[in-house]
GROMACS .gro file of C-alpha atoms in nm:
model
  211
    1MET     CA    1  -3.443   0.615  -3.615
    2LYS     CA    2  -3.157   0.329  -3.553
    3ARG     CA    3  -2.858   0.560  -3.580
    4LEU     CA    4  -3.013   0.824  -3.367
    5CYS     CA    5  -3.075   0.575  -3.119
    6ALA     CA    6  -2.733   0.402  -3.156
    7LEU     CA    7  -2.552   0.759  -3.115
    8PHE     CA    8  -2.740   0.840  -2.833
    9ILE     CA    9  -2.606   0.487  -2.640
   10LEU     CA   10  -2.272   0.614  -2.766
   11VAL     CA   11  -2.323   0.942  -2.580
   12LEU     CA   12  -2.430   0.783  -2.241
   13THR     CA   13  -2.117   0.558  -2.271
   14THR     CA   14  -1.915   0.823  -2.295
   15ILE     CA   15  -2.043   1.012  -2.049
   16TRP     CA   16  -2.045   0.676  -1.824
   17VAL     CA   17  -1.701   0.695  -1.894
   18PHE     CA   18  -1.563   1.026  -1.836
   19THR     CA   19  -1.802   1.003  -1.537
   20PHE     CA   20  -1.637   0.702  -1.338
   21SER     CA   21  -1.304   0.787  -1.460
   22ILE     CA   22  -1.246   1.058  -1.342
   23GLU     CA   23  -1.008   1.031  -0.949
   24LYS     CA   24  -1.215   1.118  -0.676
   25ARG     CA   25  -1.107   1.453  -0.536
   26VAL     CA   26  -0.995   1.420  -0.163
   27GLY     CA   27  -0.752   1.605   0.054
   28GLY     CA   28  -0.800   1.937   0.028
   29PRO     CA   29  -0.604   2.213  -0.076
   30CYS     CA   30  -0.283   2.117  -0.155
   31GLU     CA   31  -0.009   2.325  -0.279
   32GLY     CA   32   0.297   2.177  -0.424
   33CYS     CA   33   0.135   1.810  -0.418
   34GLU     CA   34   0.095   1.791  -0.815
   35ALA     CA   35   0.508   1.724  -0.767
   36ILE     CA   36   0.451   1.434  -0.736
   37PHE     CA   37   0.431   1.389  -1.056
   38GLU     CA   38   0.722   1.574  -1.165
   39ASN     CA   39   0.986   1.172  -1.199
   40SER     CA   40   1.115   1.074  -1.507
   41ILE     CA   41   1.003   0.688  -1.338
   42PRO     CA   42   0.648   0.575  -1.455
   43PHE     CA   43   0.472   0.525  -1.148
   44GLU     CA   44   0.465   0.170  -1.218
   45LYS     CA   45   0.830   0.118  -1.194
   46LEU     CA   46   0.928   0.317  -0.908
   47PRO     CA   47   1.124   0.117  -0.571
   48SER     CA   48   0.965   0.089  -0.305
   49PHE     CA   49   1.332   0.137  -0.134
   50THR     CA   50   1.517   0.495  -0.259
   51LYS     CA   51   1.817   0.724  -0.072
   52LEU     CA   52   1.800   1.026  -0.083
   53PRO     CA   53   2.079   1.292  -0.232
   54GLU     CA   54   2.350   1.330  -0.005
   55VAL     CA   55   2.345   1.094   0.224
   56THR     CA   56   2.649   0.871   0.328
   57TRP     CA   57   2.814   0.689   0.563
   58LYS     CA   58   3.058   0.887   0.582
   59GLY     CA   59   3.039   1.142   0.841
   60LYS     CA   60   2.684   1.158   0.999
   61LYS     CA   61   2.529   0.886   1.018
   62PRO     CA   62   2.216   0.826   0.766
   63LEU     CA   63   1.886   0.860   0.894
   64GLY     CA   64   1.667   0.526   0.770
   65ILE     CA   65   1.301   0.545   0.786
   66ASN     CA   66   1.015   0.303   0.704
   67GLY     CA   67   0.685   0.140   0.780
   68ILE     CA   68   0.384  -0.010   0.603
   69VAL     CA   69   0.069   0.236   0.465
   70TYR     CA   70  -0.285   0.041   0.546
   71LYS     CA   71  -0.588   0.099   0.413
   72SER     CA   72  -0.796   0.282   0.529
   73ASP     CA   73  -0.955   0.003   0.697
   74GLY     CA   74  -0.625   0.022   0.902
   75LYS     CA   75  -0.497  -0.313   0.943
   76THR     CA   76  -0.483  -0.415   0.495
   77PRO     CA   77  -0.150  -0.334   0.381
   78ALA     CA   78  -0.172  -0.091   0.061
   79PRO     CA   79   0.053  -0.179  -0.190
   80ASN     CA   80   0.110   0.006  -0.532
   81VAL     CA   81   0.031   0.379  -0.305
   82VAL     CA   82   0.315   0.636  -0.439
   83LEU     CA   83   0.554   0.868  -0.185
   84TYR     CA   84   0.692   1.211  -0.251
   85VAL     CA   85   0.919   1.316   0.020
   86TYR     CA   86   1.147   1.558   0.099
   87HIS     CA   87   1.295   1.812   0.273
   88THR     CA   88   1.588   2.118   0.397
   89ASN     CA   89   1.921   2.016   0.425
   90GLU     CA   90   2.119   2.016   0.768
   91ALA     CA   91   2.233   2.400   0.765
   92GLY     CA   92   1.738   2.343   0.734
   93ILE     CA   93   1.718   2.511   0.363
   94TYR     CA   94   1.640   2.398   0.048
   95PRO     CA   95   1.958   2.344  -0.114
   96LYS     CA   96   1.919   2.441  -0.540
   97LYS     CA   97   2.153   2.311  -0.785
   98GLY     CA   98   2.034   2.612  -1.010
   99ASP     CA   99   1.870   2.444  -1.289
  100GLU     CA  100   1.547   2.353  -1.131
  101LYS     CA  101   1.287   2.330  -1.260
  102GLY     CA  102   0.893   2.323  -1.169
  103TRP     CA  103   0.846   2.270  -0.834
  104ALA     CA  104   1.183   2.169  -0.744
  105LYS     CA  105   1.266   2.588  -0.744
  106ARG     CA  106   1.087   2.557  -0.391
  107HIS     CA  107   1.114   2.191  -0.240
  108GLY     CA  108   1.483   2.188  -0.344
  109TYR     CA  109   1.649   1.843  -0.479
  110ILE     CA  110   1.699   1.646  -0.165
  111ARG     CA  111   1.350   1.493  -0.314
  112ALA     CA  112   1.246   1.130  -0.391
  113TRP     CA  113   0.991   0.874  -0.487
  114LEU     CA  114   0.856   0.539  -0.400
  115LYS     CA  115   0.601   0.321  -0.347
  116THR     CA  116   0.471   0.023  -0.152
  117ASP     CA  117   0.535  -0.305  -0.204
  118GLU     CA  118   0.295  -0.622  -0.225
  119LYS     CA  119   0.301  -0.588   0.158
  120GLY     CA  120   0.276  -0.208   0.195
  121GLU     CA  121   0.604  -0.114   0.272
  122TYR     CA  122   0.796   0.191   0.208
  123LYS     CA  123   1.157   0.294   0.322
  124PHE     CA  124   1.353   0.622   0.242
  125VAL     CA  125   1.716   0.651   0.377
  126THR     CA  126   1.844   0.994   0.441
  127LEU     CA  127   2.056   1.269   0.615
  128ARG     CA  128   1.771   1.421   0.897
  129PRO     CA  129   1.703   1.761   0.818
  130GLY     CA  130   1.753   2.096   1.045
  131ILE     CA  131   1.511   2.317   1.142
  132TYR     CA  132   1.468   2.631   0.895
  133PRO     CA  133   1.671   2.936   1.002
  134ASP     CA  134   1.461   3.110   1.223
  135ARG     CA  135   1.398   2.886   1.388
  136GLY     CA  136   0.954   2.847   1.346
  137GLU     CA  137   0.903   2.501   1.331
  138PRO     CA  138   1.051   2.164   1.416
  139ALA     CA  139   1.248   1.976   1.184
  140HIS     CA  140   1.053   1.793   0.938
  141ILE     CA  141   1.028   1.587   0.644
  142HIS     CA  142   0.719   1.677   0.363
  143ILE     CA  143   0.504   1.395   0.242
  144THR     CA  144   0.290   1.350  -0.060
  145LEU     CA  145   0.040   1.060  -0.097
  146LYS     CA  146  -0.088   0.848  -0.481
  147GLU     CA  147  -0.331   0.625  -0.444
  148PRO     CA  148  -0.482   0.434  -0.701
  149GLY     CA  149  -0.769   0.579  -0.771
  150LEU     CA  150  -0.764   0.903  -0.567
  151ASN     CA  151  -0.541   1.262  -0.661
  152GLU     CA  152  -0.251   1.294  -0.416
  153TYR     CA  153  -0.252   1.484  -0.103
  154TYR     CA  154  -0.049   1.542   0.159
  155ILE     CA  155  -0.070   1.347   0.478
  156ASP     CA  156   0.153   1.496   0.801
  157GLU     CA  157   0.503   1.582   0.795
  158PHE     CA  158   0.783   1.331   0.941
  159VAL     CA  159   0.854   1.468   1.306
  160PHE     CA  160   1.052   1.385   1.550
  161SER     CA  161   0.972   1.342   1.937
  162ASP     CA  162   1.295   1.451   2.035
  163ASP     CA  163   1.344   1.745   1.865
  164PRO     CA  164   1.326   2.055   2.105
  165LEU     CA  165   1.101   2.246   1.882
  166LEU     CA  166   0.784   1.926   1.904
  167THR     CA  167   0.669   2.172   2.204
  168THR     CA  168   0.339   2.012   2.344
  169GLU     CA  169   0.126   2.273   2.170
  170LYS     CA  170   0.281   2.177   1.793
  171ARG     CA  171   0.209   1.805   1.855
  172ASN     CA  172  -0.176   1.950   1.964
  173LYS     CA  173  -0.191   2.129   1.680
  174LEU     CA  174  -0.110   1.874   1.446
  175GLU     CA  175  -0.386   1.713   1.235
  176ASN     CA  176  -0.291   1.346   1.229
  177ARG     CA  177  -0.338   1.297   0.851
  178GLY     CA  178  -0.278   0.950   0.791
  179GLY     CA  179  -0.200   0.875   1.203
  180SER     CA  180   0.050   1.052   1.370
  181GLY     CA  181   0.376   1.211   1.190
  182ILE     CA  182   0.546   1.160   1.504
  183ILE     CA  183   0.882   0.931   1.526
  184MET     CA  184   0.868   0.862   1.839
  185LYS     CA  185   1.233   0.737   1.877
  186LEU     CA  186   1.512   0.646   1.629
  187VAL     CA  187   1.731   0.408   1.728
  188ASP     CA  188   2.125   0.358   1.642
  189VAL     CA  189   2.207   0.030   1.486
  190GLY     CA  190   2.566   0.064   1.392
  191SER     CA  191   2.550   0.219   1.062
  192MET     CA  192   2.252   0.418   1.075
  193PHE     CA  193   2.007   0.581   1.281
  194LYS     CA  194   1.636   0.405   1.191
  195GLY     CA  195   1.273   0.518   1.234
  196GLU     CA  196   0.894   0.385   1.191
  197ARG     CA  197   0.608   0.553   1.074
  198ASN     CA  198   0.272   0.325   0.946
  199ILE     CA  199   0.096   0.580   0.761
  200TYR     CA  200  -0.331   0.513   0.755
  201LEU     CA  201  -0.488   0.557   0.431
  202GLY     CA  202  -0.794   0.759   0.494
  203LYS     CA  203  -0.760   0.888   0.827
  204ASN     CA  204  -0.831   1.386   0.884
  205ILE     CA  205  -0.853   1.318   0.531
  206PRO     CA  206  -1.123   1.482   0.388
  207ASP     CA  207  -1.365   1.424   0.141
  208TYR     CA  208  -1.210   1.056   0.147
  209PRO     CA  209  -1.403   0.732   0.055
  210THR     CA  210  -1.653   0.592   0.296
  211LYS     CA  211  -1.580   0.265   0.117
   0.00000   0.00000   0.00000
């Protein structure tokens, strides 16, 4: 009888651990979001600042984007949030080297992973992406997030307010997932252009926990 009770308790404990260790699924369908796991560097060792491939201070000035990621209360900085970003080159193409694996076959090699620091801050430097050859969409930078305890999900792409393709109609269709992704102003600081975007976890994200 004691052995049966012990087995019963073990089963209940296993079920409890399994149930509460599963990440809550949020954000809805997210094609390609699993690319956030394709980096060889463990999440805990990711920097809060990174430079994407092809950045150079020779020729065109690079673009630096920085901001703070806030928790769902909109005011508490969120540390240890992983960001995965990727975008086209200046010709509007996702460039490949020919040996890509996984989602790099579609996303190309202009991509990077970083993680917010203890102040919730992040920063990356890249070259401003170009518009797709068919000019169907404004130039943009894709972004996927992975915060502790939740699955990965996408938020609104970084777009630029001075982009002629970012029309009023396009602006009105933005979902504002994670807050607005529009970089309102690029500042020329001499060696580069700088833009800012703060991110608000859970904002307009389906099934996001309320507590």
